Amino acid sequence: CPVLLSWVALCYVLSQLTCFRKCKSQPWKWPFALNTMGLGLKLGFGTIAAVSLKPMMCYKHPNGRHSVLSYPAIFCGEDGHGLLLAFGFGLLTLFVLGFLVVCSFAVWNLPRWSVEGKFGKVQSFRFCTSNFRFDSYGFIIPVLCRGLGFATSIVVGTNLPPVQTAVVSIVLVTYTLVQASLRPWKAPAINLADTVLSASLLILANRSLPEDGD
């Protein structure tokens, strides 16, 4: 996603250059460029959250030492782990928590911006509302929190699968209840599919509980 953001920003800058305008190329508008960046971050939010939390996923060896789940050769708290943690915290702060805060700020202010005629700001955050009904325009926040919750569950339950299952279940139940009550998606079929998918994931997640208890 950082590469995508840089590419969109570069295309915007290039479109403003005189040489491109002489080729009858229309310059990009900044609100549309921001909306494209936001859409990319929204689509990759769950993956970015999982990647940023990977350095914190440590599992325990029989000898008592801990290794990073995705990089078993790197031991937690030892050489090399600090660099991974720095990278993970940076990614988490900028592209996960930062993006969630920006989207929350936008959702809170979108009604006021619309009334005041600040359509540039509204267009910049169109990715937040384009898929939802007007009365549920802020549903992007539960969607993002669900993705972050899934990633967090792996960190919390790296050594404790039942805890991981419990956290995933809480996230899915909460999201399903909110989604079923609001029915936020514009297409009724998507609302039904989203509910069925969440219920199916909840069943699959809890099927592992008897095995974890053995």
Short mmCIF file of C-alpha atoms in Angstrom, two decimals:
data_model
loop_
_atom_site.label_atom_id
_atom_site.label_comp_id
_atom_site.label_asym_id
_atom_site.label_seq_id
_atom_site.Cartn_x
_atom_site.Cartn_y
_atom_site.Cartn_z
CA CYS A 1 0.00 0.00 0.00
CA PRO A 2 2.79 2.54 0.59
CA VAL A 3 3.91 1.83 -2.97
CA LEU A 4 0.35 2.37 -4.23
CA LEU A 5 0.05 5.66 -2.35
CA SER A 6 3.37 6.85 -3.73
CA TRP A 7 2.34 5.86 -7.25
CA VAL A 8 -0.97 7.76 -7.04
CA ALA A 9 0.79 10.82 -5.60
CA LEU A 10 3.40 10.67 -8.37
CA CYS A 11 0.71 10.43 -11.05
CA TYR A 12 -1.04 13.44 -9.54
CA VAL A 13 2.17 15.50 -9.55
CA LEU A 14 3.00 14.48 -13.12
CA SER A 15 -0.49 15.37 -14.30
CA GLN A 16 0.06 18.94 -13.08
CA LEU A 17 3.17 19.44 -15.20
CA THR A 18 2.92 21.70 -18.23
CA CYS A 19 4.39 19.10 -20.61
CA PHE A 20 1.51 16.74 -19.85
CA ARG A 21 -1.07 19.48 -20.30
CA LYS A 22 0.34 20.23 -23.75
CA CYS A 23 -0.51 16.62 -24.66
CA LYS A 24 -4.15 17.49 -23.90
CA SER A 25 -4.02 15.35 -20.78
CA GLN A 26 -6.44 16.45 -18.09
CA PRO A 27 -4.73 17.17 -14.77
CA TRP A 28 -5.84 15.07 -11.83
CA LYS A 29 -7.90 16.70 -9.13
CA TRP A 30 -6.53 16.35 -5.62
CA PRO A 31 -9.81 15.18 -4.00
CA PHE A 32 -10.10 12.37 -6.56
CA ALA A 33 -6.48 11.37 -5.94
CA LEU A 34 -7.08 11.28 -2.19
CA ASN A 35 -10.19 9.19 -2.72
CA THR A 36 -8.16 6.70 -4.79
CA MET A 37 -5.54 6.48 -2.04
CA GLY A 38 -8.23 5.94 0.56
CA LEU A 39 -9.86 3.22 -1.50
CA GLY A 40 -6.55 1.38 -1.77
CA LEU A 41 -6.01 1.60 1.99
CA LYS A 42 -9.56 0.42 2.67
CA LEU A 43 -9.17 -2.64 0.44
CA GLY A 44 -5.83 -3.57 1.98
CA PHE A 45 -6.65 -2.61 5.57
CA GLY A 46 -6.98 -6.14 6.96
CA THR A 47 -3.79 -7.32 5.29
CA ILE A 48 -1.83 -4.26 6.46
CA ALA A 49 -3.11 -4.78 10.02
CA ALA A 50 -2.03 -8.43 9.98
CA VAL A 51 1.42 -7.60 8.58
CA SER A 52 2.00 -4.78 11.08
CA LEU A 53 1.18 -7.08 14.00
CA LYS A 54 3.32 -10.02 12.82
CA PRO A 55 6.40 -8.97 14.87
CA MET A 56 4.24 -9.15 18.02
CA MET A 57 3.07 -12.72 17.33
CA CYS A 58 5.48 -14.79 19.44
CA TYR A 59 5.02 -18.47 20.20
CA LYS A 60 6.72 -20.41 22.96
CA HIS A 61 9.27 -23.21 22.44
CA PRO A 62 9.49 -26.16 24.84
CA ASN A 63 12.76 -24.70 26.15
CA GLY A 64 10.98 -21.49 27.19
CA ARG A 65 12.26 -19.23 24.41
CA HIS A 66 9.88 -17.40 22.07
CA SER A 67 10.09 -17.02 18.28
CA VAL A 68 8.23 -14.76 15.89
CA LEU A 69 5.44 -16.83 14.38
CA SER A 70 6.21 -15.91 10.77
CA TYR A 71 10.00 -15.92 11.24
CA PRO A 72 10.92 -18.82 13.56
CA ALA A 73 14.65 -18.07 13.26
CA ILE A 74 14.12 -14.69 14.97
CA PHE A 75 13.72 -14.93 18.74
CA CYS A 76 11.49 -12.41 20.47
CA GLY A 77 13.41 -9.84 22.47
CA GLU A 78 16.74 -10.69 20.84
CA ASP A 79 18.78 -9.40 17.88
CA GLY A 80 16.69 -8.58 14.84
CA HIS A 81 13.39 -8.50 16.66
CA GLY A 82 13.71 -4.81 17.50
CA LEU A 83 13.91 -3.87 13.83
CA LEU A 84 10.80 -5.92 13.05
CA LEU A 85 8.97 -4.27 15.94
CA ALA A 86 9.94 -0.79 14.73
CA PHE A 87 8.68 -1.60 11.24
CA GLY A 88 5.47 -3.10 12.63
CA PHE A 89 4.76 -0.16 14.95
CA GLY A 90 5.38 2.30 12.11
CA LEU A 91 3.03 0.45 9.81
CA LEU A 92 0.43 0.09 12.56
CA THR A 93 0.57 3.76 13.53
CA LEU A 94 0.49 5.27 10.04
CA PHE A 95 -1.57 2.91 7.91
CA VAL A 96 -3.82 1.13 10.42
CA LEU A 97 -4.62 3.24 13.47
CA GLY A 98 -3.92 6.46 11.56
CA PHE A 99 -6.24 5.46 8.74
CA LEU A 100 -8.94 4.42 11.22
CA VAL A 101 -8.70 7.79 13.00
CA VAL A 102 -8.84 9.73 9.71
CA CYS A 103 -11.90 7.76 8.55
CA SER A 104 -13.61 8.34 11.93
CA PHE A 105 -12.88 12.06 11.68
CA ALA A 106 -14.28 12.15 8.15
CA VAL A 107 -17.44 10.22 9.04
CA TRP A 108 -18.06 12.58 11.95
CA ASN A 109 -17.63 15.70 9.80
CA LEU A 110 -19.16 14.62 6.47
CA PRO A 111 -22.68 15.95 7.26
CA ARG A 112 -21.27 19.36 8.20
CA TRP A 113 -19.03 19.47 5.12
CA SER A 114 -22.02 18.70 2.89
CA VAL A 115 -24.12 21.44 4.45
CA GLU A 116 -21.29 23.96 4.18
CA GLY A 117 -20.71 23.07 0.53
CA LYS A 118 -17.19 21.71 1.04
CA PHE A 119 -17.62 19.18 -1.75
CA GLY A 120 -13.87 18.74 -2.24
CA LYS A 121 -13.59 17.25 1.26
CA VAL A 122 -16.70 15.13 0.68
CA GLN A 123 -15.23 13.76 -2.56
CA SER A 124 -11.92 13.01 -0.84
CA PHE A 125 -13.69 10.56 1.47
CA ARG A 126 -16.20 9.13 -0.96
CA PHE A 127 -14.59 5.72 -0.49
CA CYS A 128 -15.99 5.76 3.07
CA THR A 129 -19.62 6.06 2.01
CA SER A 130 -20.02 4.90 -1.60
CA ASN A 131 -21.11 1.34 -0.75
CA PHE A 132 -23.52 2.19 2.05
CA ARG A 133 -26.99 3.68 2.39
CA PHE A 134 -27.30 7.31 3.40
CA ASP A 135 -28.65 6.46 6.85
CA SER A 136 -25.68 4.11 7.50
CA TYR A 137 -22.94 6.06 5.74
CA GLY A 138 -20.49 5.52 8.61
CA PHE A 139 -20.51 1.73 8.51
CA ILE A 140 -16.94 1.73 7.24
CA ILE A 141 -15.84 2.07 10.89
CA PRO A 142 -17.28 -1.33 11.94
CA VAL A 143 -15.84 -2.87 8.77
CA LEU A 144 -12.35 -1.57 9.58
CA CYS A 145 -12.65 -2.56 13.24
CA ARG A 146 -13.59 -6.09 12.20
CA GLY A 147 -10.40 -6.37 10.13
CA LEU A 148 -8.30 -4.99 12.98
CA GLY A 149 -10.03 -7.34 15.42
CA PHE A 150 -9.16 -10.39 13.31
CA ALA A 151 -5.50 -9.35 13.20
CA THR A 152 -5.42 -8.62 16.94
CA SER A 153 -6.90 -12.03 17.79
CA ILE A 154 -3.79 -13.75 16.42
CA VAL A 155 -1.53 -11.62 18.63
CA VAL A 156 -3.62 -12.24 21.75
CA GLY A 157 -3.96 -15.96 21.14
CA THR A 158 -0.65 -16.93 19.52
CA ASN A 159 0.03 -19.45 22.30
CA LEU A 160 -3.61 -19.84 23.36
CA PRO A 161 -5.87 -21.00 20.49
CA PRO A 162 -9.04 -20.95 22.68
CA VAL A 163 -8.41 -17.28 23.47
CA GLN A 164 -7.88 -16.59 19.77
CA THR A 165 -11.17 -18.32 18.98
CA ALA A 166 -12.95 -16.34 21.71
CA VAL A 167 -11.67 -12.99 20.42
CA VAL A 168 -12.64 -13.85 16.83
CA SER A 169 -16.10 -14.90 18.05
CA ILE A 170 -16.60 -11.64 19.94
CA VAL A 171 -15.57 -9.64 16.87
CA LEU A 172 -17.87 -11.62 14.56
CA VAL A 173 -20.88 -11.55 16.91
CA THR A 174 -20.55 -7.81 17.49
CA TYR A 175 -20.14 -7.08 13.77
CA THR A 176 -23.02 -9.37 12.78
CA LEU A 177 -25.40 -7.81 15.29
CA VAL A 178 -24.56 -4.29 14.10
CA GLN A 179 -24.72 -5.28 10.43
CA ALA A 180 -28.01 -7.16 10.79
CA SER A 181 -29.66 -4.27 12.64
CA LEU A 182 -28.48 -1.52 10.28
CA ARG A 183 -28.47 -3.41 6.95
CA PRO A 184 -26.04 -0.76 5.68
CA TRP A 185 -25.17 -2.07 2.20
CA LYS A 186 -27.05 -0.51 -0.70
CA ALA A 187 -27.92 -3.87 -2.27
CA PRO A 188 -30.19 -6.10 -0.09
CA ALA A 189 -28.45 -9.19 -1.46
CA ILE A 190 -25.12 -7.97 -0.08
CA ASN A 191 -26.66 -7.47 3.36
CA LEU A 192 -27.89 -11.07 3.33
CA ALA A 193 -24.58 -12.40 2.00
CA ASP A 194 -22.62 -10.47 4.62
CA THR A 195 -24.77 -11.87 7.44
CA VAL A 196 -24.50 -15.43 6.12
CA LEU A 197 -20.72 -15.10 5.68
CA SER A 198 -20.22 -13.78 9.22
CA ALA A 199 -22.40 -16.56 10.67
CA SER A 200 -20.47 -19.18 8.67
CA LEU A 201 -17.12 -17.81 9.87
CA LEU A 202 -18.42 -17.87 13.45
CA ILE A 203 -19.40 -21.54 13.13
CA LEU A 204 -16.05 -22.46 11.57
CA ALA A 205 -14.13 -20.60 14.26
CA ASN A 206 -15.94 -22.36 17.10
CA ARG A 207 -15.65 -25.81 15.58
CA SER A 208 -12.01 -25.78 16.69
CA LEU A 209 -12.91 -25.41 20.38
CA PRO A 210 -13.29 -29.15 21.17
CA GLU A 211 -9.98 -29.88 19.43
CA ASP A 212 -8.24 -27.09 21.38
CA GLY A 213 -9.53 -28.56 24.62
CA ASP A 214 -8.12 -32.03 23.95
#
